[in-house]
Amino acid sequence: MNALRKSIQLQGRNTLSSFSRILAARYSVDTGSKEYIDGLVKNKKLVVFMKGTPASPRCGFSNAVVQILDFHGVEQYDSHNILDDENLRQGIKEYSNWPTIPQVFIDGEFVGGCDLMLEMHKNGELVEELQKVGIQSVLLDKTEEKS
């Protein structure tokens, strides 16, 4: 009986130890690391790293990207407020090799910042890029209505 009790106590310690390691790993992740950012952008249709949130942008460039997406009727996308996490703020700049915020990723690929999004919007390329990931721009609906 004592051997069984000792075995159960050891298993409990090992389980607790494993659980502690899992918790430590989960909550001590470097949010600026390539692995962490990969997890945020890979296999996602559209991700925006911005100052503020889509509901409350905290800079004009982030606001412009939100307005462009709104103009196309894009309602769902992942956004990350870099003002909440300095590691993420620096990490995303290194990850994309792009010095400014906002940063937009479509289908896991870096597209650019505000200036490139505006250019893609003006020349129609954004409609095509959104279509590739299954996002229908409302501009297509308006074009079809006119035809």
Coordinates of N, CA, C and O in Angstrom, one line a residue:
M1 N 0.8 -1.2 0.0 CA 0.0 0.0 0.0 C 0.9 1.3 0.0 O 0.6 2.2 -0.7
N2 N 1.9 1.3 0.8 CA 2.8 2.4 0.8 C 3.5 2.6 -0.5 O 3.7 3.8 -0.9
A3 N 3.8 1.6 -1.2 CA 4.5 1.7 -2.5 C 3.5 2.3 -3.5 O 3.9 3.2 -4.4
L4 N 2.2 1.9 -3.5 CA 1.2 2.5 -4.4 C 1.0 4.0 -4.1 O 0.9 4.8 -5.0
R5 N 0.9 4.3 -2.8 CA 0.8 5.7 -2.4 C 1.9 6.5 -2.9 O 1.8 7.6 -3.4
K6 N 3.1 6.0 -2.7 CA 4.4 6.7 -3.1 C 4.3 6.9 -4.7 O 4.7 8.0 -5.2
S7 N 3.9 5.9 -5.4 CA 3.8 6.0 -6.9 C 2.8 7.1 -7.3 O 3.1 7.8 -8.2
I8 N 1.7 7.1 -6.6 CA 0.7 8.1 -6.9 C 1.2 9.5 -6.6 O 1.0 10.4 -7.4
Q9 N 1.9 9.7 -5.5 CA 2.5 11.0 -5.2 C 3.5 11.4 -6.2 O 3.5 12.5 -6.6
L10 N 4.3 10.5 -6.7 CA 5.3 10.8 -7.7 C 4.6 11.2 -9.0 O 5.1 12.1 -9.7
Q11 N 3.6 10.4 -9.4 CA 2.9 10.8 -10.6 C 2.3 12.1 -10.5 O 2.3 12.9 -11.4
G12 N 1.7 12.4 -9.3 CA 1.1 13.7 -9.1 C 2.1 14.8 -9.2 O 1.9 15.9 -9.9
R13 N 3.3 14.6 -8.7 CA 4.4 15.6 -8.8 C 4.8 15.8 -10.3 O 5.0 16.9 -10.8
N14 N 4.9 14.7 -11.0 CA 5.3 14.7 -12.4 C 4.3 15.5 -13.2 O 4.6 16.2 -14.1
T15 N 3.0 15.2 -12.9 CA 1.9 15.8 -13.6 C 1.9 17.3 -13.3 O 1.8 18.1 -14.2
L16 N 2.1 17.6 -12.1 CA 2.1 19.0 -11.7 C 3.3 19.7 -12.3 O 3.2 20.9 -12.8
S17 N 4.4 19.1 -12.3 CA 5.6 19.6 -12.9 C 5.4 19.9 -14.4 O 5.8 20.9 -15.0
S18 N 4.8 18.9 -15.1 CA 4.6 19.0 -16.6 C 3.6 20.2 -16.8 O 3.8 21.0 -17.7
F19 N 2.6 20.2 -16.0 CA 1.6 21.3 -16.1 C 2.2 22.7 -15.9 O 1.9 23.6 -16.6
S20 N 3.1 22.7 -14.9 CA 3.8 24.0 -14.6 C 4.7 24.4 -15.8 O 4.7 25.6 -16.1
R21 N 5.3 23.5 -16.4 CA 6.2 23.8 -17.6 C 5.3 24.3 -18.7 O 5.7 25.2 -19.4
I22 N 4.2 23.7 -19.0 CA 3.3 24.1 -20.0 C 2.8 25.5 -19.8 O 2.8 26.3 -20.7
L23 N 2.4 25.8 -18.5 CA 1.9 27.1 -18.2 C 3.0 28.2 -18.4 O 2.8 29.2 -18.9
A24 N 4.2 27.8 -17.9 CA 5.3 28.7 -18.0 C 5.7 29.0 -19.5 O 5.9 30.2 -19.9
A25 N 5.6 28.0 -20.3 CA 5.9 28.2 -21.7 C 4.9 29.0 -22.4 O 5.2 29.9 -23.2
R26 N 3.6 28.8 -22.1 CA 2.5 29.5 -22.7 C 2.6 31.0 -22.4 O 2.3 31.9 -23.2
Y27 N 2.9 31.3 -21.1 CA 2.8 32.7 -20.7 C 4.1 33.4 -20.7 O 4.2 34.6 -20.4
S28 N 5.2 32.8 -21.1 CA 6.4 33.4 -21.2 C 6.9 33.5 -22.6 O 8.1 33.7 -22.9
V29 N 6.0 33.3 -23.5 CA 6.3 33.4 -24.9 C 6.8 34.8 -25.3 O 6.2 35.8 -24.9
D30 N 7.8 34.9 -26.1 CA 8.3 36.1 -26.6 C 7.4 36.6 -27.7 O 7.5 36.0 -28.8
T31 N 6.5 37.5 -27.5 CA 5.6 38.0 -28.5 C 6.2 38.7 -29.6 O 5.5 39.0 -30.6
G32 N 7.5 38.9 -29.5 CA 8.2 39.5 -30.7 C 8.9 38.5 -31.5 O 9.6 38.9 -32.5
S33 N 8.8 37.3 -31.2 CA 9.6 36.2 -31.9 C 9.0 35.9 -33.2 O 7.8 36.0 -33.4
K34 N 9.8 35.4 -34.1 CA 9.3 34.9 -35.4 C 8.3 33.9 -35.3 O 7.3 33.9 -36.0
E35 N 8.5 32.9 -34.4 CA 7.5 31.8 -34.2 C 6.2 32.3 -33.7 O 5.1 31.9 -34.2
Y36 N 6.2 33.3 -32.8 CA 4.9 33.8 -32.3 C 4.2 34.5 -33.4 O 3.0 34.3 -33.6
I37 N 4.9 35.4 -34.2 CA 4.3 36.1 -35.2 C 3.8 35.2 -36.3 O 2.8 35.4 -36.9
D38 N 4.6 34.2 -36.7 CA 4.1 33.2 -37.6 C 2.8 32.7 -37.2 O 1.9 32.5 -38.1
G39 N 2.6 32.4 -35.9 CA 1.3 31.9 -35.5 C 0.2 32.9 -35.6 O -1.0 32.5 -35.8
L40 N 0.5 34.2 -35.7 CA -0.5 35.2 -35.8 C -0.9 35.4 -37.3 O -2.0 35.8 -37.6
V41 N 0.0 35.2 -38.2 CA -0.2 35.5 -39.6 C -0.4 34.3 -40.5 O -1.2 34.4 -41.5
K42 N 0.2 33.2 -40.2 CA 0.1 32.0 -41.1 C -1.3 31.5 -41.1 O -1.9 31.4 -40.1
N43 N -1.7 31.0 -42.3 CA -3.1 30.4 -42.4 C -4.2 31.3 -42.0 O -5.3 30.9 -41.7
K44 N -4.0 32.6 -42.1 CA -5.0 33.6 -41.9 C -5.3 34.4 -43.2 O -4.3 34.7 -43.9
K45 N -6.5 34.7 -43.4 CA -6.9 35.4 -44.7 C -6.3 36.8 -44.6 O -5.7 37.3 -45.6
L46 N -6.5 37.6 -43.6 CA -6.2 39.0 -43.5 C -5.8 39.3 -42.1 O -6.6 39.1 -41.1
V47 N -4.6 39.9 -41.9 CA -4.2 40.3 -40.5 C -3.6 41.7 -40.7 O -2.8 42.0 -41.6
V48 N -4.0 42.6 -39.7 CA -3.5 43.9 -39.7 C -2.8 44.2 -38.3 O -3.5 44.0 -37.3
F49 N -1.6 44.6 -38.3 CA -0.9 45.1 -37.1 C -1.0 46.6 -37.2 O -0.6 47.2 -38.2
M50 N -1.6 47.2 -36.2 CA -1.9 48.6 -36.2 C -1.8 49.3 -34.9 O -1.6 48.6 -33.9
K51 N -1.8 50.6 -34.9 CA -1.9 51.3 -33.6 C -3.4 51.5 -33.3 O -4.1 52.2 -34.1
G52 N -3.8 50.9 -32.2 CA -5.2 50.9 -31.9 C -5.9 49.7 -32.4 O -5.3 48.7 -32.7
T53 N -7.2 49.8 -32.5 CA -8.1 48.8 -33.0 C -8.9 49.2 -34.1 O -9.0 50.5 -34.3
P54 N -9.5 48.3 -34.9 CA -10.4 48.8 -36.0 C -11.5 49.7 -35.5 O -11.8 50.7 -36.2
A55 N -12.0 49.5 -34.4 CA -13.1 50.4 -33.8 C -12.5 51.7 -33.3 O -13.3 52.7 -33.3
S56 N -11.2 51.7 -33.0 CA -10.6 52.9 -32.4 C -9.2 53.1 -32.8 O -8.3 52.9 -32.0
P57 N -8.9 53.4 -34.1 CA -7.5 53.5 -34.6 C -6.9 54.7 -33.8 O -7.5 55.7 -33.5
R58 N -5.6 54.5 -33.5 CA -4.9 55.6 -32.8 C -3.8 56.3 -33.6 O -2.9 57.0 -33.0
C59 N -3.9 56.2 -34.9 CA -3.0 57.0 -35.8 C -3.7 57.1 -37.1 O -4.5 56.2 -37.5
G60 N -3.4 58.1 -37.9 CA -4.0 58.4 -39.2 C -3.8 57.3 -40.2 O -4.6 56.9 -41.0
F61 N -2.6 56.7 -40.2 CA -2.2 55.6 -41.1 C -3.0 54.3 -40.8 O -3.5 53.7 -41.8
S62 N -3.1 54.0 -39.6 CA -3.9 52.8 -39.2 C -5.4 53.1 -39.5 O -6.1 52.2 -40.0
N63 N -5.9 54.3 -39.3 CA -7.2 54.6 -39.6 C -7.5 54.5 -41.1 O -8.5 54.0 -41.6
A64 N -6.5 54.9 -41.9 CA -6.6 54.9 -43.4 C -6.8 53.4 -43.8 O -7.6 53.1 -44.7
V65 N -6.0 52.5 -43.3 CA -6.1 51.1 -43.6 C -7.5 50.5 -43.3 O -8.1 49.8 -44.0
V66 N -7.9 50.9 -42.1 CA -9.3 50.4 -41.6 C -10.3 51.0 -42.6 O -11.2 50.3 -43.0
Q67 N -10.2 52.3 -43.0 CA -11.2 52.9 -43.9 C -11.2 52.2 -45.3 O -12.2 52.0 -45.9
I68 N -10.0 51.8 -45.8 CA -9.9 51.1 -47.0 C -10.6 49.8 -47.0 O -11.4 49.4 -47.8
L69 N -10.3 49.0 -45.9 CA -11.0 47.7 -45.7 C -12.5 47.9 -45.6 O -13.3 47.1 -46.1
D70 N -12.9 48.9 -44.8 CA -14.3 49.2 -44.7 C -15.0 49.5 -46.0 O -16.1 49.0 -46.4
F71 N -14.3 50.3 -46.8 CA -14.7 50.7 -48.2 C -15.0 49.4 -49.0 O -15.9 49.4 -49.8
H72 N -14.2 48.4 -48.8 CA -14.3 47.2 -49.6 C -15.3 46.2 -48.9 O -15.6 45.1 -49.5
G73 N -15.8 46.6 -47.8 CA -16.8 45.8 -47.1 C -16.2 44.6 -46.3 O -16.9 43.7 -46.0
V74 N -14.9 44.7 -46.1 CA -14.3 43.7 -45.3 C -14.6 43.9 -43.8 O -14.3 44.9 -43.2
E75 N -15.4 42.9 -43.3 CA -15.8 43.0 -41.9 C -15.0 42.2 -40.9 O -14.9 42.6 -39.8
Q76 N -14.5 41.1 -41.4 CA -13.7 40.2 -40.5 C -12.3 40.1 -40.9 O -12.0 39.7 -42.0
Y77 N -11.4 40.4 -39.9 CA -10.0 40.2 -40.1 C -9.4 40.3 -38.7 O -9.9 40.8 -37.8
D78 N -8.2 39.7 -38.6 CA -7.5 39.7 -37.3 C -6.7 41.0 -37.3 O -6.1 41.5 -38.2
S79 N -6.8 41.7 -36.1 CA -6.0 42.9 -35.9 C -5.3 42.8 -34.6 O -5.7 42.1 -33.7
H80 N -4.1 43.4 -34.5 CA -3.3 43.4 -33.3 C -2.8 44.8 -33.0 O -2.2 45.4 -33.9
N81 N -3.1 45.2 -31.9 CA -2.8 46.6 -31.4 C -1.3 46.5 -30.9 O -1.1 46.0 -29.8
I82 N -0.4 47.0 -31.6 CA 1.0 47.0 -31.3 C 1.3 47.9 -30.1 O 2.4 47.8 -29.5
L83 N 0.4 48.9 -29.8 CA 0.6 49.8 -28.7 C 0.5 49.0 -27.3 O 1.0 49.5 -26.3
D84 N -0.2 47.9 -27.4 CA -0.3 47.1 -26.1 C 0.9 46.2 -25.8 O 1.0 45.7 -24.7
D85 N 1.8 46.1 -26.8 CA 2.9 45.1 -26.6 C 4.2 45.6 -27.3 O 4.2 45.5 -28.5
E86 N 5.1 46.1 -26.6 CA 6.3 46.7 -27.2 C 7.1 45.6 -27.9 O 7.7 45.8 -28.9
N87 N 7.1 44.3 -27.3 CA 7.9 43.2 -28.0 C 7.2 43.0 -29.4 O 8.0 42.7 -30.4
L88 N 5.9 42.9 -29.4 CA 5.3 42.7 -30.7 C 5.5 43.9 -31.7 O 5.8 43.6 -32.9
R89 N 5.5 45.1 -31.2 CA 5.8 46.3 -32.0 C 7.1 46.2 -32.7 O 7.2 46.4 -33.9
Q90 N 8.2 45.8 -31.9 CA 9.5 45.7 -32.5 C 9.6 44.4 -33.4 O 10.2 44.4 -34.4
G91 N 9.0 43.3 -32.9 CA 9.1 42.1 -33.5 C 8.5 42.1 -34.9 O 9.1 41.5 -35.9
I92 N 7.4 42.7 -35.1 CA 6.7 42.8 -36.4 C 7.5 43.5 -37.4 O 7.6 43.2 -38.6
K93 N 8.2 44.5 -36.9 CA 9.1 45.3 -37.8 C 10.3 44.5 -38.4 O 10.6 44.5 -39.5
E94 N 10.8 43.6 -37.5 CA 11.9 42.8 -37.9 C 11.4 41.6 -38.8 O 12.0 41.2 -39.7
Y95 N 10.2 41.1 -38.4 CA 9.6 40.0 -39.1 C 9.4 40.3 -40.6 O 9.7 39.6 -41.5
S96 N 8.8 41.5 -40.8 CA 8.5 41.9 -42.2 C 9.6 42.7 -42.9 O 9.5 43.0 -44.1
N97 N 10.6 43.1 -42.1 CA 11.6 44.0 -42.6 C 11.0 45.3 -43.1 O 11.4 45.8 -44.1
W98 N 10.0 45.8 -42.4 CA 9.3 47.0 -42.7 C 9.3 47.9 -41.5 O 8.8 47.4 -40.5
P99 N 9.7 49.1 -41.6 CA 9.9 49.9 -40.3 C 8.7 50.6 -39.8 O 8.7 51.1 -38.7
T100 N 7.6 50.6 -40.5 CA 6.4 51.4 -40.0 C 5.2 50.5 -39.8 O 5.1 49.4 -40.2
I101 N 4.3 51.1 -39.0 CA 3.0 50.5 -38.7 C 2.0 51.4 -39.3 O 2.1 52.6 -39.2
P102 N 0.9 50.9 -39.9 CA 0.4 49.6 -39.9 C 1.1 48.7 -40.9 O 1.8 49.1 -41.8
Q103 N 0.9 47.4 -40.7 CA 1.4 46.3 -41.6 C 0.2 45.4 -41.9 O -0.5 44.9 -40.9
V104 N 0.1 45.0 -43.1 CA -1.0 44.2 -43.6 C -0.5 42.9 -44.2 O 0.5 42.9 -45.0
F105 N -1.1 41.8 -43.8 CA -0.7 40.5 -44.3 C -2.0 39.8 -44.9 O -3.0 39.8 -44.3
I106 N -1.8 39.3 -46.1 CA -2.9 38.6 -46.8 C -2.4 37.2 -47.1 O -1.4 37.0 -47.7
D107 N -3.2 36.2 -46.6 CA -2.8 34.8 -46.8 C -1.4 34.5 -46.3 O -0.6 33.8 -46.9
G108 N -1.0 35.1 -45.1 CA 0.3 34.9 -44.5 C 1.4 35.7 -45.1 O 2.5 35.6 -44.6
E109 N 1.2 36.4 -46.2 CA 2.2 37.1 -46.9 C 2.1 38.6 -46.6 O 1.0 39.2 -46.6
F110 N 3.3 39.2 -46.3 CA 3.3 40.7 -46.1 C 2.9 41.4 -47.3 O 3.5 41.2 -48.4
V111 N 1.9 42.3 -47.2 CA 1.5 43.1 -48.3 C 2.1 44.5 -48.3 O 2.6 45.0 -49.3
G112 N 2.1 45.1 -47.1 CA 2.7 46.4 -47.0 C 2.0 47.2 -45.9 O 1.3 46.7 -45.1
G113 N 2.2 48.5 -46.0 CA 1.6 49.4 -45.0 C 0.5 50.3 -45.7 O 0.0 49.9 -46.7
C114 N 0.3 51.4 -45.1 CA -0.8 52.3 -45.5 C -0.6 52.7 -47.0 O -1.6 52.6 -47.8
D115 N 0.6 53.1 -47.3 CA 0.8 53.6 -48.7 C 0.6 52.5 -49.7 O 0.0 52.8 -50.8
L116 N 1.0 51.3 -49.5 CA 0.8 50.3 -50.4 C -0.6 49.8 -50.5 O -1.1 49.5 -51.6
M117 N -1.3 49.8 -49.4 CA -2.7 49.5 -49.4 C -3.5 50.5 -50.2 O -4.4 50.2 -51.0
L118 N -3.2 51.8 -50.0 CA -3.8 52.8 -50.8 C -3.6 52.7 -52.3 O -4.5 52.8 -53.1
E119 N -2.4 52.4 -52.6 CA -2.0 52.2 -54.0 C -2.8 51.0 -54.6 O -3.3 51.0 -55.7
M120 N -2.8 49.9 -53.9 CA -3.5 48.7 -54.3 C -5.0 49.0 -54.4 O -5.7 48.5 -55.3
H121 N -5.6 49.8 -53.5 CA -7.0 50.2 -53.6 C -7.2 51.0 -54.9 O -8.2 50.7 -55.6
K122 N -6.4 51.9 -55.2 CA -6.5 52.8 -56.3 C -6.4 52.1 -57.6 O -7.2 52.3 -58.6
N123 N -5.5 51.1 -57.7 CA -5.3 50.4 -59.0 C -6.1 49.1 -59.2 O -6.0 48.5 -60.2
G124 N -6.9 48.8 -58.2 CA -7.8 47.6 -58.3 C -7.1 46.3 -57.8 O -7.8 45.3 -57.8
E125 N -5.9 46.4 -57.5 CA -5.1 45.2 -57.1 C -5.7 44.6 -55.8 O -5.7 43.4 -55.6
L126 N -6.1 45.4 -54.9 CA -6.6 45.0 -53.6 C -7.9 44.1 -53.8 O -8.0 43.0 -53.1
V127 N -8.7 44.4 -54.7 CA -9.9 43.6 -55.0 C -9.4 42.1 -55.4 O -10.0 41.2 -54.9
E128 N -8.4 42.1 -56.2 CA -7.9 40.8 -56.7 C -7.3 40.0 -55.5 O -7.5 38.8 -55.4
E129 N -6.5 40.7 -54.7 CA -5.8 40.0 -53.6 C -6.8 39.5 -52.6 O -6.7 38.4 -52.0
L130 N -7.9 40.3 -52.3 CA -8.9 39.8 -51.4 C -9.6 38.6 -52.0 O -9.9 37.7 -51.3
Q131 N -9.9 38.6 -53.3 CA -10.6 37.5 -53.9 C -9.8 36.2 -53.8 O -10.4 35.2 -53.6
K132 N -8.5 36.3 -53.9 CA -7.6 35.1 -53.8 C -7.8 34.4 -52.5 O -7.6 33.2 -52.4
V133 N -8.2 35.1 -51.4 CA -8.4 34.4 -50.1 C -9.9 34.3 -49.8 O -10.2 34.0 -48.6
G134 N -10.7 34.5 -50.8 CA -12.1 34.3 -50.6 C -12.9 35.4 -49.9 O -14.0 35.2 -49.4
I135 N -12.3 36.6 -50.0 CA -13.0 37.8 -49.5 C -13.5 38.6 -50.7 O -12.7 39.1 -51.5
Q136 N -14.8 38.8 -50.8 CA -15.5 39.5 -51.9 C -15.6 40.9 -51.6 O -16.2 41.3 -50.6
S137 N -14.9 41.8 -52.3 CA -15.0 43.2 -52.2 C -16.4 43.7 -52.6 O -16.9 43.2 -53.7
V138 N -17.0 44.6 -51.9 CA -18.3 45.1 -52.3 C -18.2 45.9 -53.5 O -19.2 46.2 -54.2
L139 N -17.0 46.3 -53.9 CA -16.8 47.1 -55.1 C -17.1 46.2 -56.3 O -17.6 46.7 -57.4
L140 N -16.9 44.9 -56.2 CA -17.3 44.0 -57.3 C -18.8 44.0 -57.5 O -19.3 43.9 -58.6
D141 N -19.5 44.0 -56.4 CA -21.0 44.0 -56.4 C -21.5 45.3 -57.1 O -22.4 45.2 -57.9
K142 N -20.8 46.4 -56.8 CA -21.3 47.7 -57.4 C -20.9 47.7 -58.9 O -21.7 48.2 -59.7
T143 N -19.8 47.1 -59.3 CA -19.4 47.0 -60.7 C -20.4 46.1 -61.5 O -20.8 46.5 -62.6
E144 N -20.8 45.0 -60.9 CA -21.8 44.1 -61.5 C -23.1 44.7 -61.7 O -23.8 44.5 -62.6
E145 N -23.5 45.5 -60.7 CA -24.8 46.2 -60.7 C -24.9 47.2 -61.9 O -25.9 47.4 -62.5
K146 N -23.8 47.9 -62.2 CA -23.7 48.9 -63.3 C -23.7 48.2 -64.6 O -24.2 48.8 -65.6
S147 N -23.3 47.0 -64.7 CA -23.2 46.3 -66.0 C -24.5 45.8 -66.5 O -25.5 45.6 -65.9

